């Protein structure tokens, strides 16, 4: 059976129960990274089992905008709700709310599966290999990334200097800018796709893009994936904000945003291999516009 609204609701109830049980069983002195690890281990098992039961492989996708928010507030409570930890948790909550809204209007919480999993499953074309890929990459790797890119918050549990610095405010400004870019890019893509399939009125100035089949206007003039640029900027901003309360700008938790960058590079390569096969003009667009970074010249 496929995922339904009922099974998705049950999924989130189980995840919430896992989080609550983990936090109740852990002592206040338990390291936040340990708590995050236990919560994520539980979510990995739940998502993998749900994928086997339903044949839907977007369960981890449904946690992308929700579980990191829960982890952020777990760090905040471990920090005694100090000002830096609460501030960054509010920022991550804003990020999660925006991403949840965008995912919901695309049917993510109504049973829609990411189309790329179906295509990738057909390309692998081996049930055993797909089972291994499903567990190791979709369930494990992606959810371990939740720990990785939220791990800079560990610096706020016992900050070296709890005073906001110029870097702290610069990071907040950078976060707002990148969140704005991501929001605008998703909105531009959403309205274009809706109009392309005649679900919204078409805009005359985008007539050539409708004919091509993909958007090249708006932010997509400067980047083929401006939403990826915004998303990466958000998490590098979170890292900069957190290290602004430490003694050094370099910290091992930088590995989180870097691993997220590698994921997006791989996702870009795979997604564009699909797009090129559907739209002949896409290759020319690739030669003119960079994949993720914004190019204004």
Short mmCIF file of C-alpha atoms in Angstrom, two decimals:
data_model
loop_
_atom_site.label_atom_id
_atom_site.label_comp_id
_atom_site.label_asym_id
_atom_site.label_seq_id
_atom_site.Cartn_x
_atom_site.Cartn_y
_atom_site.Cartn_z
CA UNK A 1 0.00 0.00 0.00
CA UNK A 2 1.04 3.62 -0.52
CA UNK A 3 1.40 6.25 2.14
CA UNK A 4 -1.87 7.88 3.21
CA UNK A 5 -2.74 10.80 5.46
CA UNK A 6 -3.56 8.29 8.20
CA UNK A 7 -0.25 6.44 7.92
CA UNK A 8 1.65 9.75 7.81
CA UNK A 9 -0.12 10.93 10.96
CA UNK A 10 0.71 7.61 12.66
CA UNK A 11 4.32 7.99 11.52
CA UNK A 12 4.67 11.40 13.19
CA UNK A 13 2.95 10.19 16.35
CA UNK A 14 5.51 7.37 16.62
CA UNK A 15 8.41 9.75 15.95
CA UNK A 16 7.10 12.17 18.59
CA UNK A 17 6.76 9.30 21.05
CA UNK A 18 10.36 8.23 20.35
CA UNK A 19 11.58 11.78 21.00
CA UNK A 20 9.57 12.11 24.22
CA UNK A 21 10.65 8.70 25.52
CA UNK A 22 14.32 9.42 24.78
CA UNK A 23 14.25 12.78 26.55
CA UNK A 24 12.39 11.40 29.56
CA UNK A 25 14.82 8.50 29.96
CA UNK A 26 17.95 10.62 29.52
CA UNK A 27 19.33 12.53 32.46
CA UNK A 28 19.83 16.29 32.24
CA UNK A 29 23.60 15.72 32.15
CA UNK A 30 23.42 13.41 29.11
CA UNK A 31 25.36 14.97 26.24
CA UNK A 32 23.02 16.56 23.65
CA UNK A 33 24.82 14.75 20.83
CA UNK A 34 24.04 11.44 22.54
CA UNK A 35 20.36 12.39 22.81
CA UNK A 36 20.35 13.44 19.14
CA UNK A 37 21.99 10.14 18.21
CA UNK A 38 19.40 8.05 20.06
CA UNK A 39 16.49 10.04 18.60
CA UNK A 40 17.90 9.71 15.10
CA UNK A 41 18.57 5.98 15.51
CA UNK A 42 14.89 5.54 16.42
CA UNK A 43 13.74 7.64 13.46
CA UNK A 44 15.96 5.64 11.10
CA UNK A 45 14.34 2.38 12.22
CA UNK A 46 10.82 3.84 11.97
CA UNK A 47 11.32 5.34 8.50
CA UNK A 48 12.92 2.15 7.17
CA UNK A 49 10.06 -0.01 8.48
CA UNK A 50 7.42 2.36 7.09
CA UNK A 51 9.13 2.30 3.68
CA UNK A 52 9.00 -1.52 3.68
CA UNK A 53 5.35 -1.58 4.73
CA UNK A 54 4.08 1.09 2.33
CA UNK A 55 6.48 0.91 -0.61
CA UNK A 56 6.85 4.69 -0.24
CA UNK A 57 10.43 5.99 0.13
CA UNK A 58 9.75 9.62 1.08
CA UNK A 59 9.50 9.08 4.83
CA UNK A 60 12.89 10.67 5.45
CA UNK A 61 11.82 13.57 3.20
CA UNK A 62 8.93 14.17 5.61
CA UNK A 63 11.40 14.59 8.48
CA UNK A 64 13.68 17.09 6.73
CA UNK A 65 11.82 20.14 8.00
CA UNK A 66 10.57 18.70 11.28
CA UNK A 67 13.18 16.57 13.07
CA UNK A 68 15.98 19.21 12.89
CA UNK A 69 13.60 21.65 14.61
CA UNK A 70 13.05 19.14 17.43
CA UNK A 71 16.81 18.63 17.73
CA UNK A 72 17.36 22.40 17.88
CA UNK A 73 15.00 22.81 20.83
CA UNK A 74 16.55 19.79 22.52
CA UNK A 75 19.89 21.65 22.36
CA UNK A 76 18.19 24.82 23.64
CA UNK A 77 16.80 23.07 26.72
CA UNK A 78 20.18 21.41 27.31
CA UNK A 79 21.65 24.93 27.27
CA UNK A 80 19.18 26.09 29.90
CA UNK A 81 17.34 28.21 27.31
CA UNK A 82 20.15 30.76 27.16
CA UNK A 83 19.75 33.62 24.69
CA UNK A 84 22.03 32.28 21.91
CA UNK A 85 20.43 28.79 21.99
CA UNK A 86 16.87 30.15 21.96
CA UNK A 87 17.73 32.59 19.16
CA UNK A 88 19.15 29.90 16.88
CA UNK A 89 16.25 27.56 17.71
CA UNK A 90 13.78 30.25 16.67
CA UNK A 91 15.70 30.73 13.41
CA UNK A 92 15.65 26.99 12.70
CA UNK A 93 11.93 26.88 13.54
CA UNK A 94 11.30 29.61 10.95
CA UNK A 95 13.30 27.59 8.43
CA UNK A 96 11.32 24.46 9.30
CA UNK A 97 7.95 26.20 9.06
CA UNK A 98 8.74 27.54 5.60
CA UNK A 99 10.04 24.21 4.32
CA UNK A 100 7.10 22.33 5.85
CA UNK A 101 4.65 24.67 4.10
CA UNK A 102 6.39 24.22 0.75
CA UNK A 103 6.53 20.43 1.15
CA UNK A 104 2.87 20.27 2.20
CA UNK A 105 1.54 22.22 -0.80
CA UNK A 106 3.41 19.82 -3.07
CA UNK A 107 1.53 16.91 -1.51
CA UNK A 108 4.33 15.61 0.69
CA UNK A 109 2.04 15.07 3.67
CA UNK A 110 -0.81 13.70 1.57
CA UNK A 111 0.99 10.63 0.25
CA UNK A 112 2.98 12.04 -2.68
CA UNK A 113 6.37 10.36 -3.09
CA UNK A 114 9.40 12.16 -4.51
CA UNK A 115 9.41 11.18 -8.21
CA UNK A 116 13.18 10.70 -8.15
CA UNK A 117 12.96 7.62 -5.92
CA UNK A 118 10.82 5.83 -8.52
CA UNK A 119 13.29 6.66 -11.29
CA UNK A 120 16.30 5.68 -9.19
CA UNK A 121 14.66 2.40 -8.19
CA UNK A 122 14.14 1.61 -11.88
CA UNK A 123 17.77 2.45 -12.65
CA UNK A 124 19.10 0.23 -9.87
CA UNK A 125 16.68 -2.50 -11.00
CA UNK A 126 17.69 -4.95 -8.29
CA UNK A 127 15.49 -5.45 -5.21
CA UNK A 128 18.38 -6.45 -2.95
CA UNK A 129 20.55 -3.50 -3.98
CA UNK A 130 17.57 -1.18 -3.61
CA UNK A 131 16.90 -2.51 -0.10
CA UNK A 132 20.52 -1.82 0.85
CA UNK A 133 20.40 1.65 -0.74
CA UNK A 134 17.11 2.40 1.01
CA UNK A 135 18.56 1.57 4.43
CA UNK A 136 22.08 2.96 4.07
CA UNK A 137 21.40 6.14 2.09
CA UNK A 138 17.74 7.14 2.31
CA UNK A 139 17.25 6.17 5.96
CA UNK A 140 20.71 6.25 7.55
CA UNK A 141 22.88 8.75 5.68
CA UNK A 142 20.28 11.45 5.19
CA UNK A 143 19.10 11.30 8.79
CA UNK A 144 22.64 11.26 10.15
CA UNK A 145 22.97 14.52 8.24
CA UNK A 146 20.29 15.93 10.57
CA UNK A 147 22.71 15.39 13.43
CA UNK A 148 25.63 16.73 11.41
CA UNK A 149 24.21 20.04 10.20
CA UNK A 150 22.50 20.78 13.54
CA UNK A 151 25.58 19.78 15.57
CA UNK A 152 27.05 23.35 15.72
CA UNK A 153 24.37 24.02 18.33
CA UNK A 154 26.46 21.98 20.77
CA UNK A 155 28.66 25.07 21.04
CA UNK A 156 25.77 26.95 22.65
CA UNK A 157 25.20 24.47 25.47
CA UNK A 158 28.14 25.91 27.38
CA UNK A 159 29.29 28.87 25.25
CA UNK A 160 32.77 30.27 25.83
CA UNK A 161 31.29 33.75 25.60
CA UNK A 162 27.47 34.12 25.77
CA UNK A 163 27.64 37.72 24.52
CA UNK A 164 26.39 38.46 21.00
CA UNK A 165 29.18 39.66 18.72
CA UNK A 166 29.22 41.40 15.32
CA UNK A 167 29.63 37.94 13.77
CA UNK A 168 26.47 36.79 15.57
CA UNK A 169 24.41 39.60 14.03
CA UNK A 170 26.07 39.14 10.62
CA UNK A 171 25.13 35.45 10.73
CA UNK A 172 21.50 36.31 11.56
CA UNK A 173 21.41 38.75 8.63
CA UNK A 174 22.96 36.13 6.35
CA UNK A 175 20.38 33.60 7.54
CA UNK A 176 17.50 35.98 6.75
CA UNK A 177 18.91 36.71 3.30
CA UNK A 178 19.41 33.03 2.44
CA UNK A 179 16.01 32.05 3.81
CA UNK A 180 14.50 34.80 1.65
CA UNK A 181 16.33 33.53 -1.45
CA UNK A 182 15.16 29.98 -0.76
CA UNK A 183 11.57 31.11 -0.18
CA UNK A 184 11.48 33.23 -3.35
CA UNK A 185 13.05 30.47 -5.46
CA UNK A 186 10.55 27.87 -4.26
CA UNK A 187 7.65 30.26 -4.86
CA UNK A 188 8.85 31.11 -8.37
CA UNK A 189 9.26 27.43 -9.21
CA UNK A 190 5.89 26.51 -7.70
CA UNK A 191 3.92 29.18 -9.59
CA UNK A 192 5.75 28.31 -12.81
CA UNK A 193 5.00 24.59 -12.52
CA UNK A 194 1.37 25.26 -11.60
CA UNK A 195 0.95 27.57 -14.61
CA UNK A 196 2.82 25.15 -16.88
CA UNK A 197 0.18 22.49 -16.15
CA UNK A 198 -2.62 25.10 -16.38
CA UNK A 199 -3.42 24.98 -12.67
CA UNK A 200 -2.73 28.72 -12.47
CA UNK A 201 -3.04 31.42 -15.17
CA UNK A 202 -0.03 31.60 -17.45
CA UNK A 203 2.14 34.72 -17.50
CA UNK A 204 2.89 36.05 -20.97
CA UNK A 205 6.53 36.91 -20.23
CA UNK A 206 7.22 33.26 -19.35
CA UNK A 207 5.84 31.90 -22.61
CA UNK A 208 9.26 30.72 -23.83
CA UNK A 209 9.92 28.94 -20.55
CA UNK A 210 6.59 27.14 -20.78
CA UNK A 211 7.61 26.02 -24.24
CA UNK A 212 11.03 24.81 -23.01
CA UNK A 213 9.45 23.03 -20.07
CA UNK A 214 11.64 24.55 -17.34
CA UNK A 215 12.15 27.95 -15.78
CA UNK A 216 15.05 30.20 -16.75
CA UNK A 217 13.68 33.52 -15.42
CA UNK A 218 13.64 35.13 -11.98
CA UNK A 219 16.31 33.74 -9.68
CA UNK A 220 16.77 30.90 -12.15
CA UNK A 221 18.61 33.37 -14.39
CA UNK A 222 21.44 33.37 -11.85
CA UNK A 223 21.44 29.74 -10.66
CA UNK A 224 19.88 26.51 -11.87
CA UNK A 225 19.05 25.66 -8.25
CA UNK A 226 18.79 28.91 -6.27
CA UNK A 227 16.78 27.08 -3.59
CA UNK A 228 19.82 24.85 -2.95
CA UNK A 229 21.96 27.98 -2.63
CA UNK A 230 19.54 29.39 -0.06
CA UNK A 231 19.35 26.11 1.86
CA UNK A 232 23.12 25.77 2.11
CA UNK A 233 23.41 29.42 3.08
CA UNK A 234 20.95 28.86 5.92
CA UNK A 235 23.06 26.10 7.49
CA UNK A 236 26.40 27.83 6.96
CA UNK A 237 24.76 30.85 8.67
CA UNK A 238 23.72 28.66 11.59
CA UNK A 239 27.30 27.41 11.86
CA UNK A 240 28.70 30.96 11.84
CA UNK A 241 26.19 32.05 14.46
CA UNK A 242 27.17 29.17 16.76
CA UNK A 243 30.93 29.64 16.39
CA UNK A 244 30.52 33.34 17.13
CA UNK A 245 30.12 32.26 20.77
CA UNK A 246 33.25 30.10 20.77
CA UNK A 247 36.95 30.91 20.80
CA UNK A 248 37.60 29.95 17.19
CA UNK A 249 35.73 30.27 13.92
CA UNK A 250 36.86 26.75 12.97
CA UNK A 251 35.17 23.84 14.69
CA UNK A 252 34.72 20.16 13.82
CA UNK A 253 30.93 20.70 13.40
CA UNK A 254 31.68 22.48 10.11
CA UNK A 255 31.57 18.95 8.68
CA UNK A 256 27.76 19.18 8.85
CA UNK A 257 27.24 21.98 6.30
CA UNK A 258 30.04 20.51 4.17
CA UNK A 259 28.35 17.08 4.04
CA UNK A 260 25.06 18.79 3.20
CA UNK A 261 26.85 20.52 0.31
CA UNK A 262 28.06 17.16 -1.00
CA UNK A 263 24.50 15.81 -0.82
CA UNK A 264 23.19 18.73 -2.85
CA UNK A 265 25.95 18.33 -5.43
CA UNK A 266 24.98 14.69 -5.87
CA UNK A 267 21.28 15.56 -5.95
CA UNK A 268 21.93 18.20 -8.62
CA UNK A 269 23.79 15.73 -10.83
CA UNK A 270 21.07 13.08 -10.53
CA UNK A 271 18.11 15.46 -10.88
CA UNK A 272 19.61 17.16 -13.92
CA UNK A 273 20.27 13.82 -15.60
CA UNK A 274 16.49 13.32 -15.46
CA UNK A 275 15.75 16.87 -16.62
CA UNK A 276 18.12 16.62 -19.60
CA UNK A 277 16.41 13.45 -20.76
CA UNK A 278 13.03 15.25 -20.72
CA UNK A 279 13.97 18.65 -22.10
CA UNK A 280 16.46 18.93 -25.02
CA UNK A 281 17.10 22.64 -24.35
CA UNK A 282 18.31 22.02 -20.80
CA UNK A 283 21.90 21.31 -21.83
CA UNK A 284 22.25 24.78 -23.33
CA UNK A 285 20.84 26.24 -20.11
CA UNK A 286 23.46 24.29 -18.13
CA UNK A 287 26.24 25.89 -20.16
CA UNK A 288 25.02 29.41 -19.40
CA UNK A 289 23.93 29.24 -15.76
CA UNK A 290 25.87 27.77 -12.78
CA UNK A 291 24.33 24.83 -10.89
CA UNK A 292 24.03 26.25 -7.34
CA UNK A 293 26.05 29.42 -6.74
CA UNK A 294 24.39 32.65 -7.85
CA UNK A 295 26.08 34.33 -10.82
CA UNK A 296 25.05 37.93 -11.36
CA UNK A 297 27.38 38.79 -14.23
#
